[in-house]
Amino acid sequence: SYSKVYKNVAICTLLKMGFFARLLGLENYAFDEVFIKKEVVFDIIKFAKSNYPNEFSAFLKGKIKNRKLIVEEIIYQNFQSSENSSVITTNLPVLSGRVGTAHSHPGARNMPSKADLEFFSKYGSVNLIIGKPYTAETVAAYDGGGRRISFNII
């Protein structure tokens, strides 16, 4: 029947994707949990406060081990900012270990804008936004597609 053929094609496609993911090493980029070192959160708070009322942007460096993404440090690069946006100068080669981004919003809203969503899709697996009053509780995390994800501070 038609549904049986469709089901078999879908199963074969998934199996092939799994094979190619393993072949290309993409499974090394899969994670189920996100952990962020407290020093990274403190740096994000400090940068957000010192750049207020403008936004700031930075990259996050980390690793994936045992399906856990661990954000280990913030990579602060040159950027241009205003009260409405922040753009990182990316003249440097692709950073080894880059796992995402962090940036601030000058208001309390820590949800991504349309520009943020475009930025997320280019630069990482985990993207942090901090809003006022710039505390650990006002940090939100989003995946590359802009979906909110949970994280633990370690």
mmCIF file of C-alpha atoms in Angstrom:
data_model
loop_
_atom_site.group_PDB
_atom_site.id
_atom_site.type_symbol
_atom_site.label_atom_id
_atom_site.label_comp_id
_atom_site.label_asym_id
_atom_site.label_seq_id
_atom_site.Cartn_x
_atom_site.Cartn_y
_atom_site.Cartn_z
ATOM 1 C CA SER A 1 0.000 0.000 0.000
ATOM 2 C CA TYR A 2 0.960 3.627 -0.460
ATOM 3 C CA SER A 3 1.392 4.319 3.285
ATOM 4 C CA LYS A 4 3.695 1.289 3.678
ATOM 5 C CA VAL A 5 5.951 2.491 0.845
ATOM 6 C CA TYR A 6 5.977 6.017 2.273
ATOM 7 C CA LYS A 7 6.878 4.675 5.739
ATOM 8 C CA ASN A 8 9.732 2.555 4.310
ATOM 9 C CA VAL A 9 11.118 5.535 2.359
ATOM 10 C CA ALA A 10 11.007 7.662 5.510
ATOM 11 C CA ILE A 11 12.805 4.973 7.537
ATOM 12 C CA CYS A 12 15.487 4.568 4.852
ATOM 13 C CA THR A 13 15.984 8.335 4.717
ATOM 14 C CA LEU A 14 16.433 8.526 8.487
ATOM 15 C CA LEU A 15 18.895 5.636 8.445
ATOM 16 C CA LYS A 16 20.908 7.300 5.683
ATOM 17 C CA MET A 17 20.942 10.594 7.563
ATOM 18 C CA GLY A 18 22.226 8.791 10.650
ATOM 19 C CA PHE A 19 24.933 7.113 8.575
ATOM 20 C CA PHE A 20 26.002 10.396 6.972
ATOM 21 C CA ALA A 21 25.858 12.210 10.308
ATOM 22 C CA ARG A 22 28.235 9.613 11.762
ATOM 23 C CA LEU A 23 30.393 9.676 8.633
ATOM 24 C CA LEU A 24 30.744 13.471 8.768
ATOM 25 C CA GLY A 25 31.159 13.535 12.537
ATOM 26 C CA LEU A 26 27.970 15.557 12.999
ATOM 27 C CA GLU A 27 26.853 13.415 15.921
ATOM 28 C CA ASN A 28 29.725 15.024 17.861
ATOM 29 C CA TYR A 29 27.689 18.258 17.751
ATOM 30 C CA ALA A 30 24.505 16.810 19.248
ATOM 31 C CA PHE A 31 23.660 17.673 22.843
ATOM 32 C CA ASP A 32 20.785 17.182 25.248
ATOM 33 C CA GLU A 33 21.776 19.568 28.052
ATOM 34 C CA VAL A 34 23.453 22.978 28.327
ATOM 35 C CA PHE A 35 25.762 23.986 31.162
ATOM 36 C CA ILE A 36 27.239 27.471 31.487
ATOM 37 C CA LYS A 37 30.130 28.233 33.818
ATOM 38 C CA LYS A 38 29.224 30.876 36.383
ATOM 39 C CA GLU A 39 32.243 32.978 35.339
ATOM 40 C CA VAL A 40 30.705 33.278 31.864
ATOM 41 C CA VAL A 41 27.402 34.477 33.334
ATOM 42 C CA PHE A 42 29.264 36.998 35.553
ATOM 43 C CA ASP A 43 31.161 38.306 32.489
ATOM 44 C CA ILE A 44 27.916 38.669 30.518
ATOM 45 C CA ILE A 45 26.388 40.637 33.408
ATOM 46 C CA LYS A 46 29.488 42.851 33.658
ATOM 47 C CA PHE A 47 29.608 43.547 29.889
ATOM 48 C CA ALA A 48 25.866 44.259 29.744
ATOM 49 C CA LYS A 49 26.067 46.760 32.593
ATOM 50 C CA SER A 50 29.201 48.484 31.281
ATOM 51 C CA ASN A 51 27.750 48.900 27.772
ATOM 52 C CA TYR A 52 24.298 50.088 28.889
ATOM 53 C CA PRO A 53 22.315 51.804 27.332
ATOM 54 C CA ASN A 54 23.874 50.169 24.258
ATOM 55 C CA GLU A 55 23.817 46.460 23.529
ATOM 56 C CA PHE A 56 26.914 44.264 23.550
ATOM 57 C CA SER A 57 27.698 41.085 21.592
ATOM 58 C CA ALA A 58 30.220 38.305 22.102
ATOM 59 C CA PHE A 59 30.874 34.714 21.115
ATOM 60 C CA LEU A 60 30.691 31.752 23.473
ATOM 61 C CA LYS A 61 33.388 29.098 23.513
ATOM 62 C CA GLY A 62 32.868 25.596 24.804
ATOM 63 C CA LYS A 63 32.697 21.925 24.004
ATOM 64 C CA ILE A 64 30.285 19.056 23.737
ATOM 65 C CA LYS A 65 31.100 16.002 25.783
ATOM 66 C CA ASN A 66 28.777 13.079 26.480
ATOM 67 C CA ARG A 67 25.913 14.989 24.801
ATOM 68 C CA LYS A 68 26.382 17.914 27.215
ATOM 69 C CA LEU A 69 27.236 21.337 25.826
ATOM 70 C CA ILE A 70 29.477 23.158 28.291
ATOM 71 C CA VAL A 71 30.001 26.899 27.762
ATOM 72 C CA GLU A 72 33.443 27.599 29.208
ATOM 73 C CA GLU A 73 34.264 31.170 28.262
ATOM 74 C CA ILE A 74 33.129 34.325 26.552
ATOM 75 C CA ILE A 75 35.105 35.609 23.572
ATOM 76 C CA TYR A 76 34.765 39.353 23.548
ATOM 77 C CA GLN A 77 35.544 40.823 20.112
ATOM 78 C CA ASN A 78 35.196 44.259 18.575
ATOM 79 C CA PHE A 79 31.603 45.201 17.916
ATOM 80 C CA GLN A 80 29.513 48.199 16.993
ATOM 81 C CA SER A 81 26.429 48.883 19.019
ATOM 82 C CA SER A 82 23.541 51.198 19.679
ATOM 83 C CA GLU A 83 20.468 51.071 21.877
ATOM 84 C CA ASN A 84 18.777 48.925 19.206
ATOM 85 C CA SER A 85 21.461 46.586 17.886
ATOM 86 C CA SER A 86 24.938 45.186 18.182
ATOM 87 C CA VAL A 87 27.087 43.761 15.404
ATOM 88 C CA ILE A 88 30.253 41.739 15.998
ATOM 89 C CA THR A 89 33.214 42.434 13.735
ATOM 90 C CA THR A 90 34.053 38.979 12.407
ATOM 91 C CA ASN A 91 37.266 39.630 10.503
ATOM 92 C CA LEU A 92 38.983 36.843 12.410
ATOM 93 C CA PRO A 93 39.017 33.236 11.197
ATOM 94 C CA VAL A 94 36.269 30.971 12.475
ATOM 95 C CA LEU A 95 36.901 30.423 16.145
ATOM 96 C CA SER A 96 37.674 26.901 17.189
ATOM 97 C CA GLY A 97 35.265 25.814 19.879
ATOM 98 C CA ARG A 98 32.695 28.525 19.200
ATOM 99 C CA VAL A 99 29.353 27.191 20.393
ATOM 100 C CA GLY A 100 27.195 30.285 20.331
ATOM 101 C CA THR A 101 26.674 33.934 21.128
ATOM 102 C CA ALA A 102 25.726 36.248 23.960
ATOM 103 C CA HIS A 103 24.291 39.722 23.795
ATOM 104 C CA SER A 104 22.338 42.204 25.842
ATOM 105 C CA HIS A 105 19.117 44.097 25.376
ATOM 106 C CA PRO A 106 18.815 47.531 26.989
ATOM 107 C CA GLY A 107 15.311 46.762 28.293
ATOM 108 C CA ALA A 108 13.886 43.954 30.398
ATOM 109 C CA ARG A 109 12.833 41.898 27.354
ATOM 110 C CA ASN A 110 15.227 38.991 26.784
ATOM 111 C CA MET A 111 13.368 37.487 23.830
ATOM 112 C CA PRO A 112 14.938 37.421 20.356
ATOM 113 C CA SER A 113 14.084 39.986 17.709
ATOM 114 C CA LYS A 114 13.877 39.149 14.008
ATOM 115 C CA ALA A 115 17.507 40.320 13.611
ATOM 116 C CA ASP A 116 18.511 38.121 16.582
ATOM 117 C CA LEU A 117 16.944 35.067 14.941
ATOM 118 C CA GLU A 118 18.983 35.668 11.792
ATOM 119 C CA PHE A 119 22.121 36.114 13.902
ATOM 120 C CA PHE A 120 21.407 32.884 15.839
ATOM 121 C CA SER A 121 21.089 30.838 12.657
ATOM 122 C CA LYS A 122 24.619 31.836 11.614
ATOM 123 C CA TYR A 123 26.637 31.670 14.795
ATOM 124 C CA GLY A 124 25.882 28.851 17.118
ATOM 125 C CA SER A 125 24.027 26.171 18.952
ATOM 126 C CA VAL A 126 23.251 28.201 22.068
ATOM 127 C CA ASN A 127 22.525 31.916 22.091
ATOM 128 C CA LEU A 128 22.138 33.921 25.278
ATOM 129 C CA ILE A 129 20.234 37.170 25.729
ATOM 130 C CA ILE A 130 20.383 39.156 28.949
ATOM 131 C CA GLY A 131 17.866 41.874 29.776
ATOM 132 C CA LYS A 132 17.687 44.468 32.534
ATOM 133 C CA PRO A 133 18.346 44.479 35.441
ATOM 134 C CA TYR A 134 21.224 42.284 34.193
ATOM 135 C CA THR A 135 21.272 39.386 36.647
ATOM 136 C CA ALA A 136 21.693 35.631 36.206
ATOM 137 C CA GLU A 137 17.899 35.363 36.400
ATOM 138 C CA THR A 138 17.447 37.630 33.369
ATOM 139 C CA VAL A 139 19.586 35.478 31.046
ATOM 140 C CA ALA A 140 17.597 33.432 28.520
ATOM 141 C CA ALA A 141 18.988 30.776 26.168
ATOM 142 C CA TYR A 142 17.839 29.948 22.646
ATOM 143 C CA ASP A 143 18.929 27.373 20.089
ATOM 144 C CA GLY A 144 20.002 28.236 16.537
ATOM 145 C CA GLY A 145 16.365 28.245 15.446
ATOM 146 C CA GLY A 146 15.300 30.697 18.151
ATOM 147 C CA ARG A 147 13.547 28.147 20.383
ATOM 148 C CA ARG A 148 13.998 28.753 24.104
ATOM 149 C CA ILE A 149 16.144 26.118 25.808
ATOM 150 C CA SER A 150 16.953 25.478 29.437
ATOM 151 C CA PHE A 151 20.432 25.642 30.909
ATOM 152 C CA ASN A 152 22.252 25.117 34.191
ATOM 153 C CA ILE A 153 24.841 27.437 35.717
ATOM 154 C CA ILE A 154 27.833 25.507 37.085
#
